[in-house]
XYZ file of C-alpha atoms in Angstrom:
333
model
C 14.902 1.648 0.994
C 16.666 -0.553 -1.549
C 16.307 -4.346 -1.586
C 17.302 -7.282 -3.764
C 14.503 -9.656 -2.693
C 15.264 -12.910 -4.584
C 12.033 -14.776 -3.738
C 12.991 -18.410 -4.305
C 14.394 -18.686 -7.831
C 15.649 -15.121 -8.307
C 15.205 -15.150 -12.098
C 11.381 -15.380 -12.107
C 10.392 -12.470 -9.841
C 7.893 -9.695 -10.564
C 7.417 -6.539 -8.495
C 4.913 -3.777 -7.918
C 3.933 -0.764 -5.838
C 0.917 -0.392 -3.569
C 0.454 3.360 -3.151
C -2.489 2.881 -0.770
C -0.426 0.834 1.679
C 2.802 2.768 1.062
C 4.888 -0.242 0.038
C 6.750 -2.048 -2.747
C 6.614 -5.815 -3.108
C 7.913 -8.793 -5.078
C 6.022 -11.901 -6.178
C 6.117 -14.541 -8.923
C 3.131 -15.353 -11.129
C 4.339 -18.853 -11.976
C 5.491 -22.003 -10.225
C 8.834 -21.500 -8.537
C 11.628 -24.083 -8.431
C 11.972 -23.703 -4.638
C 8.419 -22.939 -3.501
C 6.233 -24.607 -6.126
C 2.809 -23.014 -6.595
C 2.801 -21.372 -3.129
C 5.316 -18.633 -3.893
C 5.629 -16.073 -1.050
C 5.313 -12.327 -1.456
C 7.901 -9.991 0.074
C 7.379 -6.290 0.809
C 9.025 -3.273 2.373
C 6.550 -0.786 3.811
C 7.062 2.842 4.831
C 5.176 2.643 8.125
C 6.483 5.911 9.570
C 7.891 8.344 7.063
C 10.410 11.047 7.966
C 9.083 14.261 9.426
C 9.547 17.351 7.298
C 9.001 21.068 7.900
C 7.509 22.540 4.724
C 7.005 26.333 4.583
C 3.369 27.373 4.129
C 2.294 23.718 4.063
C 3.091 22.405 7.549
C 3.677 25.851 9.033
C 3.063 29.469 8.070
C 6.486 31.028 7.552
C 5.643 34.417 9.050
C 9.229 35.730 9.010
C 10.007 34.233 5.550
C 13.301 32.656 6.626
C 12.455 29.136 5.379
C 12.717 27.565 8.835
C 10.101 26.795 11.479
C 10.966 28.905 14.520
C 9.509 31.322 17.053
C 6.805 33.474 15.506
C 5.752 30.960 12.858
C 2.270 29.414 12.897
C 2.101 25.590 12.944
C -0.374 24.073 10.470
C 0.381 20.382 11.020
C 2.000 17.967 13.495
C 4.237 14.967 12.798
C 4.449 12.017 15.169
C 7.159 9.594 16.217
C 5.748 6.456 17.831
C 8.347 5.050 20.273
C 6.446 2.346 22.156
C 4.671 2.232 25.513
C 7.690 3.182 27.646
C 8.795 6.244 25.663
C 5.361 7.253 24.364
C 4.491 9.283 21.271
C 6.624 12.276 20.342
C 4.753 15.082 18.581
C 6.705 17.384 16.295
C 4.832 20.658 15.884
C 4.982 22.379 12.488
C 5.952 19.248 10.528
C 4.281 16.227 8.940
C 5.251 12.618 8.248
C 5.980 12.109 4.569
C 4.550 9.211 2.586
C 6.413 7.257 -0.065
C 7.180 9.835 -2.756
C 8.449 7.496 -5.500
C 9.185 3.858 -6.276
C 11.234 2.087 -8.937
C 11.627 -1.521 -9.989
C 15.112 -2.376 -11.263
C 16.408 -5.256 -13.386
C 19.956 -6.572 -13.147
C 22.143 -5.563 -16.125
C 19.274 -3.716 -17.881
C 20.680 -0.695 -19.796
C 17.937 1.656 -18.575
C 16.441 -0.018 -15.499
C 19.607 -1.724 -14.202
C 21.610 -1.125 -11.024
C 22.892 2.447 -10.549
C 26.625 2.876 -11.188
C 27.086 6.203 -9.392
C 25.428 8.715 -7.077
C 23.804 10.630 -9.941
C 22.077 7.511 -11.242
C 20.944 6.572 -7.714
C 19.534 10.082 -7.271
C 17.561 9.722 -10.497
C 16.033 6.510 -9.129
C 15.195 8.277 -5.853
C 13.113 10.889 -7.666
C 11.147 8.274 -9.609
C 13.090 8.266 -12.880
C 15.180 5.764 -14.820
C 18.809 5.743 -13.728
C 19.623 7.713 -16.911
C 17.306 10.513 -15.796
C 14.419 9.753 -18.171
C 10.961 10.103 -16.656
C 9.552 7.011 -18.380
C 5.949 6.222 -19.193
C 3.499 3.373 -18.650
C 2.481 3.780 -22.314
C 5.943 2.900 -23.682
C 7.035 0.316 -21.097
C 8.198 -2.940 -22.698
C 8.431 -4.685 -19.318
C 4.876 -4.020 -18.173
C 1.245 -3.800 -19.276
C -1.644 -1.460 -18.472
C -4.811 -3.540 -18.072
C -8.489 -3.195 -17.193
C -9.339 -0.238 -19.394
C -7.029 2.126 -17.486
C -5.663 5.029 -19.558
C -1.866 4.569 -19.574
C -1.416 8.324 -19.955
C -3.051 8.884 -16.566
C -0.725 6.489 -14.720
C 1.870 8.272 -12.564
C 5.290 7.072 -13.838
C 6.870 7.975 -10.496
C 5.331 4.877 -8.873
C 6.516 1.875 -10.850
C 3.915 -0.853 -11.509
C 1.231 0.644 -9.274
C -1.553 -1.577 -10.612
C -3.216 -4.575 -8.971
C -2.027 -7.955 -10.330
C -4.702 -9.799 -8.330
C -7.551 -8.076 -10.188
C -5.514 -7.417 -13.349
C -6.043 -3.674 -13.207
C -3.634 -0.821 -13.914
C 0.109 -0.845 -14.617
C 1.536 -4.309 -13.945
C 5.004 -5.757 -14.559
C 4.890 -8.859 -16.770
C 8.536 -9.851 -17.467
C 9.998 -12.115 -14.742
C 13.601 -11.240 -13.903
C 16.194 -10.659 -11.185
C 14.454 -7.767 -9.436
C 15.544 -4.822 -7.297
C 13.037 -2.656 -5.386
C 13.515 1.008 -4.505
C 11.146 3.057 -2.335
C 11.884 6.689 -1.527
C 10.449 9.301 0.832
C 11.594 12.907 0.930
C 12.908 15.414 0.859
C 13.662 16.420 4.454
C 16.558 18.067 6.275
C 18.907 16.405 8.752
C 20.246 18.741 11.421
C 22.792 18.055 14.126
C 21.127 16.895 17.346
C 17.700 16.530 15.719
C 17.150 12.840 14.872
C 14.628 11.742 12.259
C 13.025 8.326 12.796
C 11.872 6.197 9.858
C 10.129 2.846 10.461
C 10.180 0.218 7.690
C 8.826 -3.301 8.350
C 9.826 -6.182 6.107
C 6.757 -8.318 5.367
C 6.716 -11.910 4.119
C 3.468 -13.771 3.365
C 2.925 -17.223 1.874
C -0.597 -18.041 0.770
C -2.213 -20.810 -1.244
C -0.923 -19.287 -4.505
C 1.306 -16.457 -5.680
C -1.654 -14.062 -6.008
C -3.103 -15.112 -2.664
C 0.318 -14.365 -1.150
C -0.086 -10.769 -2.364
C -3.492 -10.551 -0.673
C -2.048 -11.957 2.565
C 0.889 -9.555 2.362
C -1.543 -6.639 2.122
C -3.430 -7.973 5.124
C -0.203 -8.184 7.153
C 0.624 -4.637 6.067
C -2.738 -3.461 7.394
C -2.074 -5.367 10.629
C 1.299 -3.599 10.862
C -0.516 -0.275 10.537
C -2.918 -1.198 13.347
C 0.020 -2.216 15.545
C 1.776 1.059 14.751
C -1.351 3.112 15.478
C -1.546 1.452 18.905
C 2.038 2.640 19.584
C 3.145 -1.007 19.543
C 1.049 -1.735 22.630
C -0.751 -4.877 21.418
C 2.116 -7.020 20.104
C 0.452 -10.229 21.251
C -3.182 -9.221 20.999
C -5.628 -11.644 19.432
C -9.299 -12.523 19.257
C -10.997 -15.455 20.906
C -13.470 -17.694 19.195
C -16.910 -17.742 20.848
C -18.199 -21.046 22.140
C -21.000 -21.196 19.597
C -20.334 -20.001 16.069
C -23.229 -18.156 14.502
C -22.057 -18.972 10.987
C -19.557 -21.304 9.385
C -16.618 -19.684 7.613
C -15.826 -16.205 6.354
C -17.727 -15.107 3.271
C -18.133 -11.993 1.141
C -21.280 -11.980 -0.986
C -21.955 -10.360 -4.340
C -23.414 -6.897 -3.936
C -27.070 -6.450 -4.871
C -28.173 -4.964 -7.145
C -25.264 -5.103 -9.556
C -25.086 -3.016 -11.752
C -26.498 -0.355 -9.410
C -27.460 3.329 -9.310
C -26.633 4.943 -6.984
C -26.742 2.526 -4.006
C -26.161 -1.175 -3.467
C -25.992 -3.558 -0.515
C -22.896 -5.552 0.457
C -23.204 -8.568 2.752
C -20.592 -10.629 4.563
C -20.341 -13.133 7.404
C -17.830 -13.834 10.191
C -17.458 -17.123 12.099
C -15.481 -15.448 14.921
C -14.960 -11.979 16.360
C -12.631 -10.216 13.925
C -11.238 -6.847 12.997
C -13.067 -6.055 9.747
C -11.991 -3.755 6.940
C -14.321 -3.157 3.986
C -12.962 -0.695 1.426
C -14.101 0.347 -2.065
C -11.505 1.110 -4.767
C -11.661 2.476 -8.291
C -9.924 0.782 -11.256
C -6.700 2.710 -10.542
C -6.542 1.307 -7.027
C -7.525 4.578 -5.347
C -9.615 4.246 -2.202
C -13.004 5.896 -2.754
C -14.875 4.723 0.375
C -13.920 3.177 3.699
C -17.127 1.422 4.753
C -15.914 -0.500 7.818
C -12.766 -0.433 9.954
C -13.620 -1.920 13.342
C -13.955 -5.102 15.378
C -17.148 -7.082 14.710
C -18.633 -10.053 16.538
C -19.365 -13.326 14.742
C -22.476 -13.151 12.576
C -23.946 -11.967 9.290
C -23.845 -8.297 8.276
C -25.181 -6.072 5.520
C -24.119 -2.523 4.704
C -25.449 -0.079 2.119
C -22.981 1.695 -0.165
C -24.162 4.946 -1.740
C -22.138 6.079 -4.758
C -24.044 9.235 -5.645
C -20.790 11.269 -5.681
C -18.931 8.833 -7.951
C -18.893 8.563 -11.736
C -20.096 5.528 -13.676
C -17.607 2.711 -14.007
C -16.114 -0.413 -12.468
C -15.284 -0.479 -8.753
C -13.938 -3.131 -6.396
C -14.820 -3.833 -2.770
C -12.409 -5.759 -0.555
C -13.136 -7.465 2.756
C -10.262 -8.179 5.153
C -11.083 -10.114 8.342
C -8.329 -11.959 10.222
C -6.519 -13.996 7.538
C -9.503 -13.912 5.177
C -9.210 -11.566 2.181
C -11.603 -11.376 -0.753
C -12.263 -8.800 -3.470
C -15.315 -8.528 -5.730
C -16.261 -6.287 -8.640
C -19.310 -4.050 -8.955
C -20.544 -1.735 -11.714
C -22.015 1.727 -11.193
C -24.271 2.774 -14.092
C -25.828 6.231 -13.902
Protein backbone atom coordinates (compact mmCIF):
# COMPACT_ATOMS: atom_id res chain seq x y z
CA UNK A 1 0.00 0.00 0.00
CA UNK A 2 1.67 3.21 -1.17
CA UNK A 3 0.28 6.66 -0.34
CA UNK A 4 1.29 10.30 -0.70
CA UNK A 5 -0.75 11.66 2.23
CA UNK A 6 -0.14 15.45 2.10
CA UNK A 7 -1.82 16.36 5.42
CA UNK A 8 -2.57 20.06 4.99
CA UNK A 9 0.69 21.79 4.06
CA UNK A 10 2.52 18.87 2.43
CA UNK A 11 6.00 20.16 3.32
CA UNK A 12 5.68 19.78 7.11
CA UNK A 13 4.59 16.14 7.46
CA UNK A 14 6.12 13.44 9.67
CA UNK A 15 5.32 9.72 9.50
CA UNK A 16 5.64 6.58 11.56
CA UNK A 17 4.76 2.91 11.91
CA UNK A 18 2.59 1.28 14.57
CA UNK A 19 3.55 -2.40 14.51
CA UNK A 20 0.98 -3.26 17.19
CA UNK A 21 -1.91 -1.91 15.12
CA UNK A 22 -0.42 -2.97 11.78
CA UNK A 23 -0.45 0.50 10.21
CA UNK A 24 1.59 3.44 8.93
CA UNK A 25 0.54 7.02 9.57
CA UNK A 26 1.36 10.67 8.89
CA UNK A 27 1.12 13.62 11.27
CA UNK A 28 2.70 17.04 11.83
CA UNK A 29 4.26 18.10 15.13
CA UNK A 30 3.84 21.82 14.47
CA UNK A 31 1.13 24.28 13.52
CA UNK A 32 -0.04 23.75 9.97
CA UNK A 33 -0.91 26.54 7.52
CA UNK A 34 -4.26 24.90 6.69
CA UNK A 35 -5.27 23.23 9.97
CA UNK A 36 -3.58 25.35 12.63
CA UNK A 37 -2.78 23.51 15.86
CA UNK A 38 -5.40 20.77 15.26
CA UNK A 39 -3.52 18.91 12.53
CA UNK A 40 -5.20 15.59 11.58
CA UNK A 41 -3.47 12.23 11.47
CA UNK A 42 -3.86 9.95 8.45
CA UNK A 43 -3.22 6.19 8.42
CA UNK A 44 -3.46 3.12 6.24
CA UNK A 45 -4.04 -0.07 8.20
CA UNK A 46 -3.62 -3.70 7.13
CA UNK A 47 -6.87 -4.98 8.63
CA UNK A 48 -6.93 -8.29 6.76
CA UNK A 49 -3.62 -9.43 5.37
CA UNK A 50 -3.31 -11.84 2.44
CA UNK A 51 -3.57 -15.53 3.18
CA UNK A 52 -0.43 -17.55 2.59
CA UNK A 53 0.34 -21.28 2.60
CA UNK A 54 3.73 -21.75 4.26
CA UNK A 55 5.23 -25.27 4.30
CA UNK A 56 5.80 -26.65 7.81
CA UNK A 57 4.45 -23.42 9.33
CA UNK A 58 0.78 -23.32 8.30
CA UNK A 59 0.71 -26.93 7.12
CA UNK A 60 2.89 -30.02 7.39
CA UNK A 61 4.16 -30.73 3.88
CA UNK A 62 3.96 -34.52 4.11
CA UNK A 63 4.71 -35.15 0.42
CA UNK A 64 7.42 -32.42 0.25
CA UNK A 65 6.05 -30.83 -2.93
CA UNK A 66 5.86 -27.28 -1.51
CA UNK A 67 2.10 -27.01 -1.98
CA UNK A 68 -0.81 -27.65 0.38
CA UNK A 69 -2.80 -30.53 -1.08
CA UNK A 70 -4.36 -33.89 -0.25
CA UNK A 71 -2.30 -35.75 2.33
CA UNK A 72 -0.84 -32.67 3.99
CA UNK A 73 -1.66 -31.80 7.61
CA UNK A 74 -3.12 -28.32 8.25
CA UNK A 75 -1.54 -26.44 11.16
CA UNK A 76 -3.36 -23.11 10.81
CA UNK A 77 -6.44 -21.51 9.23
CA UNK A 78 -6.75 -18.14 7.48
CA UNK A 79 -10.02 -16.23 7.36
CA UNK A 80 -11.71 -13.93 4.86
CA UNK A 81 -14.44 -11.83 6.46
CA UNK A 82 -17.06 -10.99 3.78
CA UNK A 83 -19.92 -9.47 5.77
CA UNK A 84 -23.19 -10.83 7.14
CA UNK A 85 -24.63 -11.98 3.80
CA UNK A 86 -21.60 -13.93 2.56
CA UNK A 87 -20.24 -14.94 5.97
CA UNK A 88 -16.68 -15.86 6.94
CA UNK A 89 -14.58 -17.95 4.58
CA UNK A 90 -12.04 -20.21 6.28
CA UNK A 91 -8.95 -21.21 4.34
CA UNK A 92 -7.48 -24.38 5.82
CA UNK A 93 -3.69 -24.75 5.86
CA UNK A 94 -2.96 -21.01 5.52
CA UNK A 95 -2.70 -17.93 7.73
CA UNK A 96 -3.32 -14.20 7.30
CA UNK A 97 -0.05 -12.32 7.08
CA UNK A 98 0.64 -9.17 9.08
CA UNK A 99 2.50 -6.14 7.79
CA UNK A 100 5.99 -7.44 7.03
CA UNK A 101 7.76 -4.11 6.39
CA UNK A 102 7.19 -0.37 6.21
CA UNK A 103 9.14 2.53 4.72
CA UNK A 104 8.82 6.29 4.90
CA UNK A 105 9.91 8.08 1.73
CA UNK A 106 10.91 11.69 1.05
CA UNK A 107 10.43 13.38 -2.31
CA UNK A 108 13.70 13.85 -4.24
CA UNK A 109 15.83 12.31 -1.44
CA UNK A 110 18.80 10.43 -2.97
CA UNK A 111 18.36 7.39 -0.70
CA UNK A 112 14.79 7.61 0.62
CA UNK A 113 13.17 9.23 -2.44
CA UNK A 114 10.56 7.87 -4.86
CA UNK A 115 11.52 4.61 -6.62
CA UNK A 116 12.50 5.03 -10.28
CA UNK A 117 12.09 1.40 -11.36
CA UNK A 118 10.76 -2.00 -10.31
CA UNK A 119 14.01 -3.01 -8.61
CA UNK A 120 13.97 0.06 -6.37
CA UNK A 121 10.27 -0.50 -5.55
CA UNK A 122 11.06 -4.12 -4.64
CA UNK A 123 13.80 -2.96 -2.28
CA UNK A 124 11.25 -0.72 -0.53
CA UNK A 125 8.81 -3.64 -0.31
CA UNK A 126 11.31 -5.74 1.63
CA UNK A 127 12.03 -2.95 4.12
CA UNK A 128 15.19 -1.48 2.59
CA UNK A 129 16.20 1.84 1.06
CA UNK A 130 15.42 2.05 -2.64
CA UNK A 131 19.14 1.49 -3.31
CA UNK A 132 18.99 -1.85 -1.51
CA UNK A 133 20.73 -0.77 1.71
CA UNK A 134 19.23 -2.17 4.90
CA UNK A 135 19.61 1.06 6.87
CA UNK A 136 19.84 1.51 10.61
CA UNK A 137 18.14 3.56 13.32
CA UNK A 138 21.62 4.32 14.70
CA UNK A 139 22.79 6.16 11.56
CA UNK A 140 19.51 7.80 10.50
CA UNK A 141 19.87 11.55 9.94
CA UNK A 142 16.11 12.00 9.54
CA UNK A 143 15.07 10.42 12.82
CA UNK A 144 15.94 10.03 16.50
CA UNK A 145 15.87 7.14 18.97
CA UNK A 146 14.53 8.41 22.30
CA UNK A 147 13.61 7.20 25.78
CA UNK A 148 16.68 5.12 26.50
CA UNK A 149 15.93 2.63 23.71
CA UNK A 150 19.00 0.90 22.25
CA UNK A 151 19.09 1.93 18.56
CA UNK A 152 20.85 -1.32 17.70
CA UNK A 153 17.81 -3.30 18.85
CA UNK A 154 15.36 -1.37 16.63
CA UNK A 155 14.18 -3.37 13.60
CA UNK A 156 15.14 -1.27 10.53
CA UNK A 157 12.47 -3.04 8.47
CA UNK A 158 9.73 -1.00 10.18
CA UNK A 159 10.54 2.65 9.62
CA UNK A 160 9.98 4.99 12.60
CA UNK A 161 8.29 2.40 14.80
CA UNK A 162 8.54 4.48 17.97
CA UNK A 163 5.81 6.40 19.79
CA UNK A 164 5.90 10.18 19.20
CA UNK A 165 3.20 10.75 21.83
CA UNK A 166 5.37 9.37 24.64
CA UNK A 167 8.68 10.20 22.92
CA UNK A 168 9.89 6.62 22.96
CA UNK A 169 11.75 4.62 20.31
CA UNK A 170 12.63 5.48 16.71
CA UNK A 171 10.82 8.66 15.66
CA UNK A 172 11.08 10.76 12.49
CA UNK A 173 11.99 14.39 13.25
CA UNK A 174 12.51 16.12 9.86
CA UNK A 175 9.24 17.48 8.38
CA UNK A 176 9.01 16.95 4.62
CA UNK A 177 6.87 15.86 1.68
CA UNK A 178 6.20 12.30 2.83
CA UNK A 179 5.36 9.00 1.14
CA UNK A 180 4.22 5.93 3.12
CA UNK A 181 4.78 2.32 2.09
CA UNK A 182 3.37 -0.72 3.92
CA UNK A 183 4.00 -4.23 2.64
CA UNK A 184 2.68 -7.70 3.46
CA UNK A 185 3.98 -10.88 1.87
CA UNK A 186 5.05 -12.96 0.27
CA UNK A 187 2.13 -15.04 -1.02
CA UNK A 188 1.23 -16.74 -4.29
CA UNK A 189 -1.53 -15.72 -6.68
CA UNK A 190 -3.06 -18.60 -8.61
CA UNK A 191 -5.66 -18.52 -11.35
CA UNK A 192 -9.18 -18.86 -9.94
CA UNK A 193 -8.02 -18.49 -6.32
CA UNK A 194 -8.63 -14.87 -5.23
CA UNK A 195 -6.77 -13.33 -2.30
CA UNK A 196 -8.62 -10.63 -0.36
CA UNK A 197 -6.75 -7.81 1.38
CA UNK A 198 -8.65 -5.21 3.45
CA UNK A 199 -7.04 -1.80 4.05
CA UNK A 200 -9.03 1.00 5.74
CA UNK A 201 -7.94 4.61 5.38
CA UNK A 202 -8.24 6.35 8.75
CA UNK A 203 -8.40 10.10 9.38
CA UNK A 204 -8.59 11.57 12.90
CA UNK A 205 -8.51 15.19 14.04
CA UNK A 206 -8.01 15.78 17.74
CA UNK A 207 -7.26 18.79 19.91
CA UNK A 208 -3.59 18.74 18.83
CA UNK A 209 -1.32 16.90 16.42
CA UNK A 210 -0.32 14.34 19.08
CA UNK A 211 -3.91 13.90 20.25
CA UNK A 212 -4.82 13.22 16.61
CA UNK A 213 -2.40 10.27 16.70
CA UNK A 214 -4.10 8.93 19.83
CA UNK A 215 -7.53 9.31 18.21
CA UNK A 216 -6.28 7.63 15.04
CA UNK A 217 -5.14 4.64 17.10
CA UNK A 218 -8.53 4.51 18.78
CA UNK A 219 -10.29 4.50 15.38
CA UNK A 220 -7.93 1.74 14.26
CA UNK A 221 -8.94 -0.34 17.27
CA UNK A 222 -12.60 0.38 16.47
CA UNK A 223 -11.95 -0.80 12.90
CA UNK A 224 -10.55 -4.04 14.32
CA UNK A 225 -13.65 -4.56 16.47
CA UNK A 226 -15.87 -3.94 13.44
CA UNK A 227 -13.82 -6.40 11.40
CA UNK A 228 -13.94 -9.04 14.14
CA UNK A 229 -17.74 -8.76 14.14
CA UNK A 230 -17.71 -9.52 10.38
CA UNK A 231 -18.94 -5.97 9.75
CA UNK A 232 -22.20 -6.72 11.54
CA UNK A 233 -22.35 -3.68 13.85
CA UNK A 234 -21.73 -0.79 11.44
CA UNK A 235 -24.08 1.50 13.34
CA UNK A 236 -23.71 0.09 16.83
CA UNK A 237 -23.30 2.49 19.72
CA UNK A 238 -23.69 2.78 23.47
CA UNK A 239 -26.41 4.63 25.32
CA UNK A 240 -25.80 6.91 28.23
CA UNK A 241 -27.57 5.82 31.43
CA UNK A 242 -30.07 8.21 32.96
CA UNK A 243 -27.94 8.80 36.04
CA UNK A 244 -24.19 9.06 35.65
CA UNK A 245 -22.24 7.45 38.45
CA UNK A 246 -19.20 9.63 37.81
CA UNK A 247 -18.41 12.74 35.82
CA UNK A 248 -15.98 12.34 32.93
CA UNK A 249 -13.49 9.71 31.87
CA UNK A 250 -10.35 9.48 33.96
CA UNK A 251 -7.25 7.30 34.23
CA UNK A 252 -5.47 7.54 37.58
CA UNK A 253 -1.81 7.13 38.43
CA UNK A 254 -1.01 3.57 39.39
CA UNK A 255 -0.21 2.91 43.05
CA UNK A 256 2.38 2.17 44.22
CA UNK A 257 4.75 3.61 41.65
CA UNK A 258 7.56 2.49 41.47
CA UNK A 259 6.28 -1.02 42.26
CA UNK A 260 7.48 -4.60 42.74
CA UNK A 261 5.96 -6.78 41.45
CA UNK A 262 2.30 -5.62 41.51
CA UNK A 263 0.48 -2.31 41.33
CA UNK A 264 -3.12 -1.13 41.12
CA UNK A 265 -4.56 0.85 38.20
CA UNK A 266 -7.81 2.77 38.61
CA UNK A 267 -10.08 4.44 36.08
CA UNK A 268 -13.62 5.79 35.81
CA UNK A 269 -16.31 5.85 33.10
CA UNK A 270 -19.26 8.26 32.92
CA UNK A 271 -21.14 6.03 30.43
CA UNK A 272 -21.17 2.41 29.32
CA UNK A 273 -18.11 2.01 27.09
CA UNK A 274 -15.93 -0.55 25.41
CA UNK A 275 -12.74 -0.42 27.49
CA UNK A 276 -9.22 -1.37 26.48
CA UNK A 277 -6.41 -1.25 29.04
CA UNK A 278 -3.04 -2.40 27.70
CA UNK A 279 0.51 -2.30 29.10
CA UNK A 280 3.46 -1.64 26.76
CA UNK A 281 7.23 -1.68 27.16
CA UNK A 282 9.47 1.21 26.00
CA UNK A 283 9.72 -0.31 22.50
CA UNK A 284 5.95 -0.24 22.11
CA UNK A 285 5.53 -4.00 22.48
CA UNK A 286 2.35 -5.14 24.21
CA UNK A 287 3.26 -7.00 27.41
CA UNK A 288 -0.20 -7.32 29.03
CA UNK A 289 -3.79 -6.92 27.89
CA UNK A 290 -5.62 -6.18 31.15
CA UNK A 291 -9.09 -5.30 29.83
CA UNK A 292 -10.84 -5.62 26.47
CA UNK A 293 -14.59 -5.59 27.10
CA UNK A 294 -17.67 -3.43 27.59
CA UNK A 295 -17.98 -1.87 31.06
CA UNK A 296 -20.86 -0.01 32.68
CA UNK A 297 -20.44 3.52 34.02
CA UNK A 298 -18.57 3.64 37.31
CA UNK A 299 -15.18 3.48 39.00
CA UNK A 300 -12.88 0.47 38.56
CA UNK A 301 -9.59 -0.82 39.93
CA UNK A 302 -7.46 -3.63 38.53
CA UNK A 303 -4.25 -5.18 39.84
CA UNK A 304 -1.33 -5.62 37.46
CA UNK A 305 1.25 -8.25 38.40
CA UNK A 306 4.60 -7.91 36.62
CA UNK A 307 6.46 -10.80 38.21
CA UNK A 308 7.45 -12.15 34.76
CA UNK A 309 8.78 -8.81 33.49
CA UNK A 310 12.19 -7.21 33.93
CA UNK A 311 12.80 -3.92 35.72
CA UNK A 312 12.24 -0.81 33.65
CA UNK A 313 9.76 1.76 32.39
CA UNK A 314 6.34 0.64 31.15
CA UNK A 315 3.26 2.46 29.88
CA UNK A 316 -0.42 1.69 30.41
CA UNK A 317 -3.02 3.06 28.01
CA UNK A 318 -6.77 3.35 28.55
CA UNK A 319 -9.07 3.61 25.53
CA UNK A 320 -12.80 4.14 26.21
CA UNK A 321 -15.04 5.61 23.50
CA UNK A 322 -13.18 8.72 22.28
CA UNK A 323 -11.15 9.01 25.49
CA UNK A 324 -7.49 7.95 25.26
CA UNK A 325 -4.85 8.44 27.94
CA UNK A 326 -1.43 6.92 28.59
CA UNK A 327 0.58 6.98 31.82
CA UNK A 328 4.04 5.80 32.82
CA UNK A 329 4.96 3.36 35.58
CA UNK A 330 8.29 2.01 36.83
CA UNK A 331 8.98 -1.60 37.79
CA UNK A 332 11.91 -1.89 40.22
CA UNK A 333 12.91 -5.39 41.31
